[in-house]
PDB file of C-alpha atoms in Angstrom:
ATOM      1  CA  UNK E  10     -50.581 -73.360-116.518  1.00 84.00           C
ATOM      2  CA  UNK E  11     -52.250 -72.846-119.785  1.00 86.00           C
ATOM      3  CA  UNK E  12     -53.313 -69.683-121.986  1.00 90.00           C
ATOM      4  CA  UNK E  13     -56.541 -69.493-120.167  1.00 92.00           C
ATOM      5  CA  UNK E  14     -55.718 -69.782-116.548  1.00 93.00           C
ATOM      6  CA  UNK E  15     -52.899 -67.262-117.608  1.00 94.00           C
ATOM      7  CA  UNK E  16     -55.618 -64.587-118.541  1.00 96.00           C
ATOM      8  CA  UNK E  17     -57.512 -65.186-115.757  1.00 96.00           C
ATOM      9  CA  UNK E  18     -54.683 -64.266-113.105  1.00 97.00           C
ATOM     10  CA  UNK E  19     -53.560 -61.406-115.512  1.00 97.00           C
ATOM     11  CA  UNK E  20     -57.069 -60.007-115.196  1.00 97.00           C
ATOM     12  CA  UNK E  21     -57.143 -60.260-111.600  1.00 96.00           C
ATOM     13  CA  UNK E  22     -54.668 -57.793-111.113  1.00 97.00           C
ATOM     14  CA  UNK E  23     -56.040 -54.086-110.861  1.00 96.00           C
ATOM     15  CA  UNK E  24     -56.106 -51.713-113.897  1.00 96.00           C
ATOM     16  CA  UNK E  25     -55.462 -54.553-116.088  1.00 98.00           C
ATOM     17  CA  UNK E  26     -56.610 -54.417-120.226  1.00 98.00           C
ATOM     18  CA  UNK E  27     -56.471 -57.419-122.568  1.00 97.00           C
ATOM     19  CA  UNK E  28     -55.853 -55.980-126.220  1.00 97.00           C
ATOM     20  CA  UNK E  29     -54.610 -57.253-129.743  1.00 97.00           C
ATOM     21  CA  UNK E  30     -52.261 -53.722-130.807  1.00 96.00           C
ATOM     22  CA  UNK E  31     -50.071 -55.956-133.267  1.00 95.00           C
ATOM     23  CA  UNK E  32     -52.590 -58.371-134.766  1.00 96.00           C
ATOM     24  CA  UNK E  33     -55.352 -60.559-134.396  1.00 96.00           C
ATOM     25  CA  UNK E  34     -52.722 -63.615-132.802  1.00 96.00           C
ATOM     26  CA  UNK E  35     -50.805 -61.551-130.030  1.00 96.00           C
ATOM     27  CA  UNK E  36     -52.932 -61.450-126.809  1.00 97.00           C
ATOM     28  CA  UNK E  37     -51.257 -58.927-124.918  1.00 98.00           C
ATOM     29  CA  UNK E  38     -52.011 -57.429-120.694  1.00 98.00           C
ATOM     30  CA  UNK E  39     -51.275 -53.939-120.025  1.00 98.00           C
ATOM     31  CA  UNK E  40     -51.701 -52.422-116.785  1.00 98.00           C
ATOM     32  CA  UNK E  41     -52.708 -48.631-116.908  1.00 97.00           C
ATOM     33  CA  UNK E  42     -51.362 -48.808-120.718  1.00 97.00           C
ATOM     34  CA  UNK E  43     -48.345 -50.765-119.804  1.00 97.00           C
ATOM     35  CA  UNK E  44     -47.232 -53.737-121.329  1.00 97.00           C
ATOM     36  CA  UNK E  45     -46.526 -56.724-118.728  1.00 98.00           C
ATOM     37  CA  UNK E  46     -47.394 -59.845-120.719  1.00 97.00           C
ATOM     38  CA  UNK E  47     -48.115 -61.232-123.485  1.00 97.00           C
ATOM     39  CA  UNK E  48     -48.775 -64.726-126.109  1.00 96.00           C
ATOM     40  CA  UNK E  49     -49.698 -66.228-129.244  1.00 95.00           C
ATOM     41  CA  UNK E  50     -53.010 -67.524-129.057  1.00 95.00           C
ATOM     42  CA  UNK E  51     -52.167 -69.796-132.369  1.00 93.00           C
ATOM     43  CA  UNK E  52     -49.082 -71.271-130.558  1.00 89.00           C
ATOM     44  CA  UNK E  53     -50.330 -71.034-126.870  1.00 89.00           C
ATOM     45  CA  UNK E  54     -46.765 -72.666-125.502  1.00 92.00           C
ATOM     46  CA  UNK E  55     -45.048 -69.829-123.688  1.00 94.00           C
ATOM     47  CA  UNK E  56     -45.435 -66.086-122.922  1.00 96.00           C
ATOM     48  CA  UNK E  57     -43.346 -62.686-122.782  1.00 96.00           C
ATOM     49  CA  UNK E  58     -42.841 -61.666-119.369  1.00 98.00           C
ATOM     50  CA  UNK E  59     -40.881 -58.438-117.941  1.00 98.00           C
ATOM     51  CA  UNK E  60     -38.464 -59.021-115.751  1.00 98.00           C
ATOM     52  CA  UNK E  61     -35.612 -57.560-113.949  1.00 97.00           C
ATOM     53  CA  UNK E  62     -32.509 -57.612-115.835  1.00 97.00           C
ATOM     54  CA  UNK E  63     -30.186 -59.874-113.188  1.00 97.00           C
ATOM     55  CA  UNK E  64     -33.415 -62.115-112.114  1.00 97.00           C
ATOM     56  CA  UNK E  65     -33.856 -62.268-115.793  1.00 97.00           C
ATOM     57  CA  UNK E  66     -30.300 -64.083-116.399  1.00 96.00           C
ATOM     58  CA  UNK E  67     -30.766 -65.849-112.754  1.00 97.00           C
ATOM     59  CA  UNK E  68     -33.974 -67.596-113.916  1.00 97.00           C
ATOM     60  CA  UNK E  69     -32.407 -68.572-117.223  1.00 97.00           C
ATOM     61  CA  UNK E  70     -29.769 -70.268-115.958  1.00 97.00           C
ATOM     62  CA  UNK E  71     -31.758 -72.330-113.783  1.00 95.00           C
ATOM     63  CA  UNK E  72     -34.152 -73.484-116.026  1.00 95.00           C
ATOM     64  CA  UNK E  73     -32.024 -72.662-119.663  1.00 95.00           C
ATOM     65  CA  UNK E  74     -34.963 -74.883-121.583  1.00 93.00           C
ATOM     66  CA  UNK E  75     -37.901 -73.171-120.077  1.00 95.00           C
ATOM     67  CA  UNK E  76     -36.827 -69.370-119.735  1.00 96.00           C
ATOM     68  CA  UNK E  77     -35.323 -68.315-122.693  1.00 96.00           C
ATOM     69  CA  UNK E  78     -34.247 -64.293-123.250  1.00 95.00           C
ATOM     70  CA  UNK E  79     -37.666 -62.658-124.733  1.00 92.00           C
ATOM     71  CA  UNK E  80     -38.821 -63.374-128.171  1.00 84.00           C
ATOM     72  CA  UNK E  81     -39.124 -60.726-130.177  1.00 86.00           C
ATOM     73  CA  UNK E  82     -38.553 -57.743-126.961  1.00 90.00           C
ATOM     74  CA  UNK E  83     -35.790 -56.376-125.591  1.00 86.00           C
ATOM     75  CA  UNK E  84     -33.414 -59.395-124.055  1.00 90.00           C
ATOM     76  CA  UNK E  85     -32.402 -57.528-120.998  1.00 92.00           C
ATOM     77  CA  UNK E  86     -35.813 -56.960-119.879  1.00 96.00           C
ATOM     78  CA  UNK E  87     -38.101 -59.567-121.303  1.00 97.00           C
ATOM     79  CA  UNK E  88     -38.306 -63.746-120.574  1.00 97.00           C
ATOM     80  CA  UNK E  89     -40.353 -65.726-122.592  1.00 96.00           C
ATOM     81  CA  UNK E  90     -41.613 -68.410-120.303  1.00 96.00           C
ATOM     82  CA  UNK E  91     -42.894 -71.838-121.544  1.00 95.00           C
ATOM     83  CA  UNK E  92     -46.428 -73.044-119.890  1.00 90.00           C
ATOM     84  CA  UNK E  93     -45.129 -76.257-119.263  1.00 86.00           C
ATOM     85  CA  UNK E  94     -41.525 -76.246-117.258  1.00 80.00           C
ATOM     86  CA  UNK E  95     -40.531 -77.892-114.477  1.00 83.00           C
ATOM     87  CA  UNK E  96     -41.846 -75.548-112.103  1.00 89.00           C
ATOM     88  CA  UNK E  97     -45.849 -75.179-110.772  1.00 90.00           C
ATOM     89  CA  UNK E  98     -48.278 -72.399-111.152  1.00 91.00           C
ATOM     90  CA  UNK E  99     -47.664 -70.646-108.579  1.00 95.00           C
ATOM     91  CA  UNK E 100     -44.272 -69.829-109.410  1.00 95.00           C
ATOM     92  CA  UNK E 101     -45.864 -69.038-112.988  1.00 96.00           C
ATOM     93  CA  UNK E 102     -48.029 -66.859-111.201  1.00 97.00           C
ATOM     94  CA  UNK E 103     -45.214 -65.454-109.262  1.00 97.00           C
ATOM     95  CA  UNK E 104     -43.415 -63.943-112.238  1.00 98.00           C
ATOM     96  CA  UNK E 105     -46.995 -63.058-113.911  1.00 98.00           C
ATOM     97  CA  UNK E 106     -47.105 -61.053-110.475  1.00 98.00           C
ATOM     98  CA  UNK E 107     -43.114 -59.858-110.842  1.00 98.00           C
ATOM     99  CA  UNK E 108     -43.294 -58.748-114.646  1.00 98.00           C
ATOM    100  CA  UNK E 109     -46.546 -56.590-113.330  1.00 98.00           C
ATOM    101  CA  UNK E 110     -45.427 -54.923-110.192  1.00 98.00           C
ATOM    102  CA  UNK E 111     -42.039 -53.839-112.216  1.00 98.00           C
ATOM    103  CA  UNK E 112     -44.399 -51.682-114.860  1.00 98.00           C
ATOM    104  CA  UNK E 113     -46.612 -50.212-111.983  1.00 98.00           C
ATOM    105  CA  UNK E 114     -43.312 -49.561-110.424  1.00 97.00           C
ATOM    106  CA  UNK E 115     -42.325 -47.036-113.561  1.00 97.00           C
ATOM    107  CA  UNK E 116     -45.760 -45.926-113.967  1.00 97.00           C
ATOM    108  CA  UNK E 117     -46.735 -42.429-113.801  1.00 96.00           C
ATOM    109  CA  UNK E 118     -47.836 -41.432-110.249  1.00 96.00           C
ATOM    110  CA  UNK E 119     -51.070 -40.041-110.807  1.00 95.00           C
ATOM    111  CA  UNK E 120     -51.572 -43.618-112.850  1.00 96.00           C
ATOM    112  CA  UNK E 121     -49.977 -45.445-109.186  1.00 95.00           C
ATOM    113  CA  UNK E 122     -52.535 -43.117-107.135  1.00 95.00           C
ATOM    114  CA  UNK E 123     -55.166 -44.403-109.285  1.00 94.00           C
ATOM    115  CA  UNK E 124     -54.607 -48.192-108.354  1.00 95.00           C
ATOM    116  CA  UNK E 125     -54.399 -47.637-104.744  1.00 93.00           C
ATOM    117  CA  UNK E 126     -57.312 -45.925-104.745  1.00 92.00           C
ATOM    118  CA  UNK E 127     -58.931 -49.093-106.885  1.00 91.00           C
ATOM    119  CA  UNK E 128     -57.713 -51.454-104.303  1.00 91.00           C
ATOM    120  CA  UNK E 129     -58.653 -49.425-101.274  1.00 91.00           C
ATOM    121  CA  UNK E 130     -61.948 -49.385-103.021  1.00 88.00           C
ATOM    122  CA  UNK E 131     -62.033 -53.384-102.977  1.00 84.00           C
ATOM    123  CA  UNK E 132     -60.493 -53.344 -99.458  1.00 80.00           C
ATOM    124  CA  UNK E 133     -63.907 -51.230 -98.145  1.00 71.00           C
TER     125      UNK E 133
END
């Protein structure tokens, strides 16, 4: 996977914002306001992804070169992931997908009402 084919699955999602809130070199996806990933676009190697806290340290030990405790975030909740790993894009994608679904998870309700009402709006 690379930077670009990143942004297009994070963009894909519903309720989904690309923004620059720290400077002009941190691309980061929020969902509803949410943080759920983000990268460098000067060093496009790796990016930030939430994650559950025992999955977290599950995924690190299996692949201790390519998932590394977040740079930068909270180490208990954040992976940075490297773009190239031993692994394919769909399990890229899969965590993309993970490190989402955990923020709408904590989201307000009105703000989890409003997605399912976006995606039974692309359902019709």
């Amino acid at each position: 996977m690379n930077i670009e084919s990143m942004r297009e699955y994070c963009l894909l999602k519903l309720g989904v914002t690309e923004e620059f809130p720290f400077d002009e070199d941190t691309l980061v996806f929020k969902v509803m306001g949410k943080m759920f990933a983000l990268t460098s676009l000067s060093e496009p190697v790796s990016m930030n992804l939430k994650c559950d806290p025992e999955y977290a340290l599950e995924l690190r030990e299996k692949y201790p070169e390519e998932i590394t405790p977040g740079f930068h975030m909270n180490k208990k909740h954040w992976n940075t992931v490297s773009f190239e790993g031993s692994y394919d894009n769909r399990f890229l994608q899969h965590l993309i997908t993970h490190s989402y679904e955990l923020v709408v998870a904590k989201l307000k309700k009105a703000d989890r009402e409003q997605l399912k009402a976006w995606a039974a709006d692309q359902d019709s």
